[in-house]
Structure formats: C-alpha cells, structure tokens
Short mmCIF file of C-alpha atoms and ligand atoms in Angstrom, two decimals:
data_model
loop_
_atom_site.label_atom_id
_atom_site.label_comp_id
_atom_site.label_asym_id
_atom_site.label_seq_id
_atom_site.Cartn_x
_atom_site.Cartn_y
_atom_site.Cartn_z
CA MET A 248 18.16 -12.91 -1.53
CA ALA A 249 14.64 -12.00 -0.48
CA LEU A 250 13.74 -8.32 -0.40
CA ILE A 251 11.84 -8.84 2.84
CA ASP A 252 12.81 -11.66 5.17
CA LEU A 253 10.99 -12.07 8.47
CA GLN A 254 12.15 -14.74 10.88
CA LYS A 255 10.15 -15.71 13.96
CA ILE A 256 8.71 -12.23 14.34
CA THR A 257 6.57 -11.67 17.40
CA LYS A 258 4.83 -8.57 18.65
CA THR A 259 3.31 -8.14 22.07
CA TYR A 260 1.43 -4.97 22.97
CA GLN A 261 1.80 -4.35 26.66
CA SER A 262 -0.73 -2.12 28.32
CA GLU A 263 -1.12 -1.58 32.07
CA SER A 264 -2.88 -4.80 32.91
CA VAL A 265 -2.94 -6.96 29.78
CA ALA A 266 -0.51 -8.13 27.17
CA VAL A 267 -1.83 -8.75 23.65
CA GLU A 268 0.19 -11.13 21.52
CA ALA A 269 -0.58 -9.66 18.11
CA LEU A 270 2.03 -11.69 16.18
CA LYS A 271 3.15 -15.12 17.33
CA GLY A 272 6.15 -16.11 15.26
CA ILE A 273 5.85 -14.96 11.65
CA ASP A 274 8.21 -16.40 9.04
CA LEU A 275 7.73 -14.67 5.72
CA ARG A 276 9.94 -14.01 2.72
CA VAL A 277 8.96 -11.70 -0.09
CA GLU A 278 10.99 -11.59 -3.29
CA LYS A 279 11.40 -8.58 -5.57
CA GLY A 280 8.50 -8.18 -7.98
CA GLU A 281 5.91 -10.09 -5.94
CA PHE A 282 2.36 -8.89 -5.40
CA THR A 283 1.37 -10.36 -2.06
CA MET A 284 -1.96 -9.96 -0.37
CA ILE A 285 -2.11 -10.26 3.42
CA MET A 286 -5.56 -11.52 4.36
CA GLY A 287 -7.27 -12.20 7.63
CA SER A 288 -10.17 -11.12 9.76
CA SER A 289 -10.14 -8.00 11.89
CA GLY A 290 -7.68 -8.33 14.76
CA SER A 291 -5.64 -11.10 13.14
CA GLY A 292 -2.49 -8.93 13.13
CA LYS A 293 -2.39 -7.60 9.55
CA SER A 294 -1.71 -3.95 10.41
CA THR A 295 0.79 -4.93 13.08
CA LEU A 296 2.67 -6.97 10.49
CA MET A 297 2.55 -4.15 7.91
CA ASN A 298 3.77 -1.61 10.46
CA ILE A 299 6.75 -3.80 11.29
CA ILE A 300 7.55 -4.41 7.62
CA GLY A 301 7.15 -0.66 7.02
CA CYS A 302 9.54 0.16 9.89
CA LEU A 303 6.79 2.15 11.59
CA ASP A 304 6.97 -0.19 14.58
CA LYS A 305 9.45 -2.67 16.01
CA ALA A 306 9.00 -6.37 16.60
CA THR A 307 9.20 -7.66 20.16
CA ALA A 308 11.40 -10.55 19.06
CA GLY A 309 12.66 -12.17 15.89
CA HIS A 310 14.65 -10.88 12.94
CA TYR A 311 13.71 -8.66 10.05
CA TYR A 312 16.09 -8.37 7.10
CA LEU A 313 15.33 -5.75 4.49
CA ASP A 314 17.32 -6.29 1.31
CA GLY A 315 19.77 -8.42 3.31
CA GLU A 316 20.32 -6.03 6.21
CA GLU A 317 18.87 -6.47 9.68
CA VAL A 318 16.56 -3.56 10.43
CA ALA A 319 17.17 -3.73 14.20
CA GLY A 320 20.69 -2.43 13.63
CA PHE A 321 19.63 0.71 11.76
CA SER A 322 20.02 4.18 13.27
CA ARG A 323 17.02 6.48 13.63
CA ASN A 324 18.17 8.52 10.65
CA ARG A 325 18.60 5.43 8.52
CA LEU A 326 15.10 4.26 9.49
CA ALA A 327 13.65 7.66 8.62
CA ASP A 328 15.33 7.52 5.21
CA ILE A 329 14.04 4.00 4.61
CA ARG A 330 10.49 5.01 5.53
CA ASN A 331 10.75 7.98 3.23
CA GLU A 332 12.56 6.47 0.27
CA THR A 333 12.73 2.68 0.25
CA LEU A 334 9.15 2.03 1.34
CA GLY A 335 5.98 3.64 0.11
CA PHE A 336 2.97 3.53 2.43
CA VAL A 337 -0.71 3.78 1.62
CA PHE A 338 -3.49 3.66 4.23
CA GLN A 339 -7.22 3.06 4.22
CA SER A 340 -7.98 6.63 5.28
CA PHE A 341 -5.57 8.24 2.78
CA HIS A 342 -3.71 10.37 5.39
CA LEU A 343 -3.56 13.39 3.10
CA LEU A 344 -3.06 16.88 4.50
CA PRO A 345 -6.32 18.83 4.23
CA ARG A 346 -6.33 22.33 2.66
CA THR A 347 -3.20 21.29 0.79
CA THR A 348 -3.25 20.57 -2.92
CA ALA A 349 -2.65 17.13 -4.40
CA LEU A 350 0.60 18.44 -5.82
CA GLU A 351 1.81 19.72 -2.43
CA ASN A 352 0.82 16.47 -0.74
CA VAL A 353 2.89 14.54 -3.25
CA GLN A 354 5.83 16.95 -2.90
CA LEU A 355 6.10 16.38 0.87
CA PRO A 356 8.28 13.22 0.84
CA LEU A 357 10.64 15.04 -1.53
CA LEU A 358 10.96 17.94 0.92
CA TYR A 359 11.91 15.49 3.69
CA SER A 360 14.36 13.73 1.45
CA ARG A 361 18.07 14.20 1.94
CA LYS A 362 18.54 14.41 -1.81
CA ASP A 363 19.38 18.00 -2.59
CA LEU A 364 16.57 18.74 -5.02
CA SER A 365 15.78 22.10 -6.57
CA TRP A 366 12.20 23.44 -6.43
CA LYS A 367 11.95 22.86 -10.13
CA GLU A 368 12.94 19.23 -9.69
CA ILE A 369 10.51 18.77 -6.78
CA TYR A 370 7.70 20.15 -8.91
CA ARG A 371 8.61 17.96 -11.85
CA LEU A 372 8.88 14.73 -9.82
CA ALA A 373 5.56 15.34 -8.05
CA GLU A 374 3.87 16.14 -11.33
CA GLU A 375 5.32 12.99 -12.85
CA ALA A 376 4.03 10.86 -9.94
CA LEU A 377 0.55 12.35 -10.33
CA GLU A 378 0.72 11.60 -14.02
CA ARG A 379 1.44 7.94 -13.23
CA VAL A 380 -1.86 7.76 -11.35
CA SER A 381 -3.70 9.75 -14.06
CA LEU A 382 -4.36 12.76 -11.85
CA LYS A 383 -2.24 15.47 -13.43
CA ASP A 384 -5.39 17.40 -14.31
CA ARG A 385 -6.45 17.49 -10.64
CA MET A 386 -3.13 18.41 -9.11
CA LYS A 387 -4.22 21.84 -7.89
CA HIS A 388 -7.25 20.38 -6.08
CA THR A 389 -7.37 19.90 -2.30
CA PRO A 390 -8.49 16.54 -0.83
CA ASN A 391 -12.04 17.77 -0.10
CA GLU A 392 -12.42 18.52 -3.82
CA LEU A 393 -11.51 14.94 -4.77
CA SER A 394 -13.46 11.67 -4.72
CA GLY A 395 -12.36 8.77 -2.50
CA GLY A 396 -10.70 7.00 -5.42
CA GLN A 397 -8.89 10.17 -6.46
CA LYS A 398 -7.70 10.74 -2.89
CA GLN A 399 -6.29 7.22 -2.78
CA ARG A 400 -4.54 7.82 -6.10
CA VAL A 401 -2.95 10.98 -4.68
CA ALA A 402 -1.82 8.92 -1.68
CA ILE A 403 -0.35 6.34 -4.07
CA ALA A 404 1.44 9.09 -6.02
CA ARG A 405 2.87 10.38 -2.73
CA ALA A 406 4.03 6.87 -1.86
CA LEU A 407 5.69 6.52 -5.28
CA VAL A 408 7.33 9.91 -5.61
CA ASN A 409 10.64 8.83 -4.06
CA LYS A 410 10.70 5.68 -6.24
CA PRO A 411 10.47 3.11 -3.43
CA ASN A 412 11.37 -0.58 -3.76
CA VAL A 413 8.17 -1.69 -2.08
CA LEU A 414 4.64 -0.38 -1.89
CA LEU A 415 2.87 -1.24 1.37
CA ALA A 416 -0.88 -0.73 1.29
CA ASP A 417 -3.00 -1.37 4.39
CA GLU A 418 -6.63 -1.85 3.26
CA PRO A 419 -6.29 0.81 0.53
CA THR A 420 -9.73 -0.09 -0.82
CA GLY A 421 -11.43 -0.25 2.58
CA ASN A 422 -13.23 3.07 2.12
CA LEU A 423 -14.03 2.65 -1.56
CA ASP A 424 -16.98 1.23 -3.50
CA THR A 425 -16.52 -1.82 -5.74
CA ARG A 426 -15.81 0.03 -8.96
CA THR A 427 -13.38 2.49 -7.38
CA SER A 428 -11.67 -0.38 -5.55
CA LEU A 429 -11.14 -2.15 -8.86
CA GLU A 430 -9.69 1.01 -10.39
CA VAL A 431 -7.21 1.33 -7.54
CA ILE A 432 -6.30 -2.36 -7.83
CA GLU A 433 -5.87 -1.98 -11.59
CA LEU A 434 -3.38 0.80 -10.90
CA ILE A 435 -1.56 -1.32 -8.30
CA GLN A 436 -1.42 -4.24 -10.76
CA ASN A 437 0.10 -1.93 -13.39
CA LEU A 438 2.73 -0.77 -10.92
CA ASN A 439 3.54 -4.39 -10.13
CA GLU A 440 3.79 -5.25 -13.83
CA ASN A 441 6.34 -2.45 -14.08
CA GLY A 442 8.44 -4.16 -11.42
CA LEU A 443 7.29 -2.66 -8.12
CA THR A 444 7.02 -5.12 -5.22
CA ILE A 445 3.61 -4.86 -3.57
CA LEU A 446 2.34 -5.91 -0.18
CA MET A 447 -1.29 -5.19 0.36
CA VAL A 448 -3.71 -5.92 3.19
CA THR A 449 -7.35 -6.75 2.79
CA HIS A 450 -10.00 -8.58 4.75
CA GLU A 451 -12.12 -9.11 1.63
CA PRO A 452 -11.60 -12.50 -0.05
CA ASP A 453 -12.78 -11.04 -3.38
CA ILE A 454 -9.88 -8.63 -3.47
CA ALA A 455 -7.19 -11.24 -2.83
CA ARG A 456 -7.75 -12.79 -6.28
CA TYR A 457 -5.99 -9.86 -7.93
CA ALA A 458 -2.63 -10.60 -6.28
CA LYS A 459 -0.09 -13.29 -7.18
CA ARG A 460 0.18 -14.60 -3.66
CA THR A 461 -2.11 -14.76 -0.65
CA VAL A 462 -0.84 -15.00 2.91
CA ARG A 463 -3.60 -15.69 5.37
CA LEU A 464 -3.19 -14.60 8.98
CA ARG A 465 -5.15 -15.98 11.87
CA ASP A 466 -4.60 -14.97 15.48
CA GLY A 467 -1.14 -13.62 14.77
CA GLN A 468 0.08 -16.64 12.83
CA ILE A 469 0.34 -17.53 9.15
CA GLU A 470 -2.39 -20.04 8.49
CA ASN A 471 -1.89 -20.37 4.76
CA ASP A 472 0.46 -19.07 2.07
CA GLU A 473 -0.14 -19.75 -1.60
CA TYR A 474 0.75 -18.51 -5.06
CA HIS A 475 -1.94 -18.25 -7.73
CA ASP A 476 -2.67 -16.68 -11.12
CA PRO A 477 -3.96 -13.18 -10.52
CA LEU A 478 -7.20 -12.03 -12.04
CA PRO A 479 -6.72 -8.88 -14.13
CA ALA A 480 -8.62 -6.03 -12.48
CA SER A 481 -9.07 -4.38 -15.88
CA LYS A 482 -11.17 -7.35 -17.00
CA ALA A 483 -13.31 -7.35 -13.86
CA LEU A 484 -13.79 -3.62 -14.33
CA GLU A 485 -14.91 -4.08 -17.92
CA GLU A 486 -17.40 -6.73 -16.86
CA LEU A 487 -18.73 -4.54 -14.09
CA ILE A 488 -19.24 -1.59 -16.43
CA HIS A 489 -20.82 -3.90 -19.04
CA ASP A 490 -23.22 -5.39 -16.44
CA LYS A 491 -24.16 -1.91 -15.26
CA SER A 492 -24.93 -0.66 -18.75
CA GLU A 493 -27.00 -3.80 -19.46
CA THR A 494 -29.13 -3.18 -16.38
CA GLN A 495 -29.50 0.44 -17.39
CA ASN A 496 -30.58 -0.60 -20.88
CA GLU A 497 -33.15 -2.96 -19.40
CA GLU A 498 -34.45 -0.14 -17.27
CA VAL A 499 -34.85 2.05 -20.35
CA VAL A 500 -36.73 -0.73 -22.18
CA SER A 501 -39.13 -1.57 -19.35
P1 LIG B 148 -5.80 -6.24 11.95
O1 LIG B 148 -5.09 -5.15 11.20
O2 LIG B 148 -5.68 -7.58 11.32
O3 LIG B 148 -7.22 -5.89 12.21
P2 LIG B 148 -4.11 -5.45 14.18
O4 LIG B 148 -2.72 -5.74 13.79
O5 LIG B 148 -4.55 -4.04 14.13
O6 LIG B 148 -5.10 -6.40 13.38
O7 LIG B 148 -4.32 -5.95 15.68
C1 LIG B 148 -3.91 -7.23 16.14
C2 LIG B 148 -4.20 -7.34 17.63
O8 LIG B 148 -3.37 -6.43 18.34
C3 LIG B 148 -5.62 -6.99 18.02
O9 LIG B 148 -6.00 -7.83 19.08
C4 LIG B 148 -5.52 -5.55 18.44
O10 LIG B 148 -6.52 -5.24 19.38
C5 LIG B 148 -4.15 -5.51 19.07
N1 LIG B 148 -3.51 -4.18 18.95
C6 LIG B 148 -3.22 -3.54 17.79
N2 LIG B 148 -2.60 -2.38 18.03
C7 LIG B 148 -2.49 -2.27 19.37
C8 LIG B 148 -1.93 -1.29 20.26
N3 LIG B 148 -1.35 -0.18 19.79
N4 LIG B 148 -2.01 -1.53 21.59
C9 LIG B 148 -2.57 -2.66 22.07
N5 LIG B 148 -3.10 -3.62 21.29
C10 LIG B 148 -3.08 -3.44 19.97
MG1 LIG B 149 -5.77 -3.39 10.32
#
C-alpha cells in the first residue's frame, strides 16, 4: 500500500471573477522510504500539490489516501493531529517565530501534541531533534542570530520533533546559497537514508539530481515521472569546497 495515493486530484481556486485550475487531475503514488522531488516552473502547481498532500488545503475533486485512509473523511481534530504528528512541513521562508529561541521553536509542535508529555520530556525531545540537525550548540539562539542554513535546520528539527512519517519541504533551499543548499540537502538525504519518506519541491533542475525520483509538473499536470540514482550531496559539497580552496590557492600564488 502506498503511503500517499492521489487519484485524479484537481484544485480550482475561485476568486470573484476568475477560476484558476491549479491542478488538473493528478495521479501520484508515493511509497514509504522514497525521496521524491516535485519540479516545475513557477505557477505549475507545486505548492498547491504540497498543500493538499500536507492537509493544509483540500482538493476540489479526486481522492487522497494517506496510509490507506481517505483524508476527506477525517474530522478537523484528526486533520490537526495529522498535520502536527504524521507530516512534517518545511517552507522556503522558514516560518520560525522571531524572538523565540531555536529550542522553543522546536518545542512548539510538542506543546500542541495530544501526547501527555512532561516539560522534561518536551525539553529532551526538542534537544534531540536539534542534535539531529547538528544545532544543539545554537539552541538558545533566536532566529535573527542564526544564518539562513541554520534557520532552515531549526525548521527541519521542528518538522521532525514529533517523528513524522513524511517530510514535506516546499523549496527549502530557495533562500539559500549553493553551499548552504547542499548542506541542507545532505541532511535531507541522511534523513531519507534513515527511512524517512521525503517529498520536496524545487524549480531548480540542479537540485532534483539529489532525489531518487523526479515528478515534473506543468500547468497543473504531471508531465514526467522518473526514478534515477541520486547524486550524494556530500560528494558535491566536497567538490565545491575543494574547487573553492583551489581558486583561493591560485589567488595566493598570483
Ligand atoms: P508553484 O508553487 O508551482 O509556483 P502554485 O501552486 O503556487 O504554483 O500556483 C499554481 C497556480 O494557482 C498559479 O496560477 C497561481 O497563481 C494559482 N494560485 C495559487 N494559490 C492561489 C490562491 N490562493 N488563489 C488563487 N490562485 C492561486
Ligand atoms: Mg510554490
């Protein structure tokens, strides 16, 4: 059974005068353990698709089965629990609370959780999540004291703290430079190697090479869907650092 099973999903945004058909019949199955990249140019429907998969928005028509159950039948409470615990979300602009430490940001989903956790447990789980993204030493910092890459790692820790089945990342590297992007992708690849199912959006063809599968959207439809051998981000990172130090050496010589 597929973890995510979308059948003939459509989404129409209706404003006063115009209707925008953002998704025009999407059929997509994602199995446990996949690392899928959703690609496509701006406006092709990537975020709309992610928001539906993430239960942040509802399809206009079609069926969405999450782990075998149709999402349309879920109560509001059930949906809230799923958003908080089954799915982890990461966005391009981090969506961290300002003036709130990394630790507190990561603790938030635990506070909303229905699990009856003690403060001690909440602290320990948040600390553990920050450790997974190598940020334990920055956990008392607020977002404005962190770099873009560090902010995204805090957001990833927050997404992971409730141990979700799926990580959904909508252009998580969109605000990051090449090296920092690769570091974030390296982290996402590690999470996937440890069994986490990943769905990530990008509009950059370069980035898609790091996933195991690429689904290309065009005008609200799947244009192409293929599996491929992923490039290890760690290797690309090493090469980048090596190239940089070579150029620096040349500069010193000349
Ligand atoms: P992408 O993430 O690939 O850039 P989106 O899913 O954001 O694409 O948008 C797909 C289409 O739906 C675009 O034409 C966009 O303008 C439209 N759209 C997205 N969100 C809304 C909304 N809330 N209301 C009306 N139209 C929207
Ligand atoms: Mg988008």
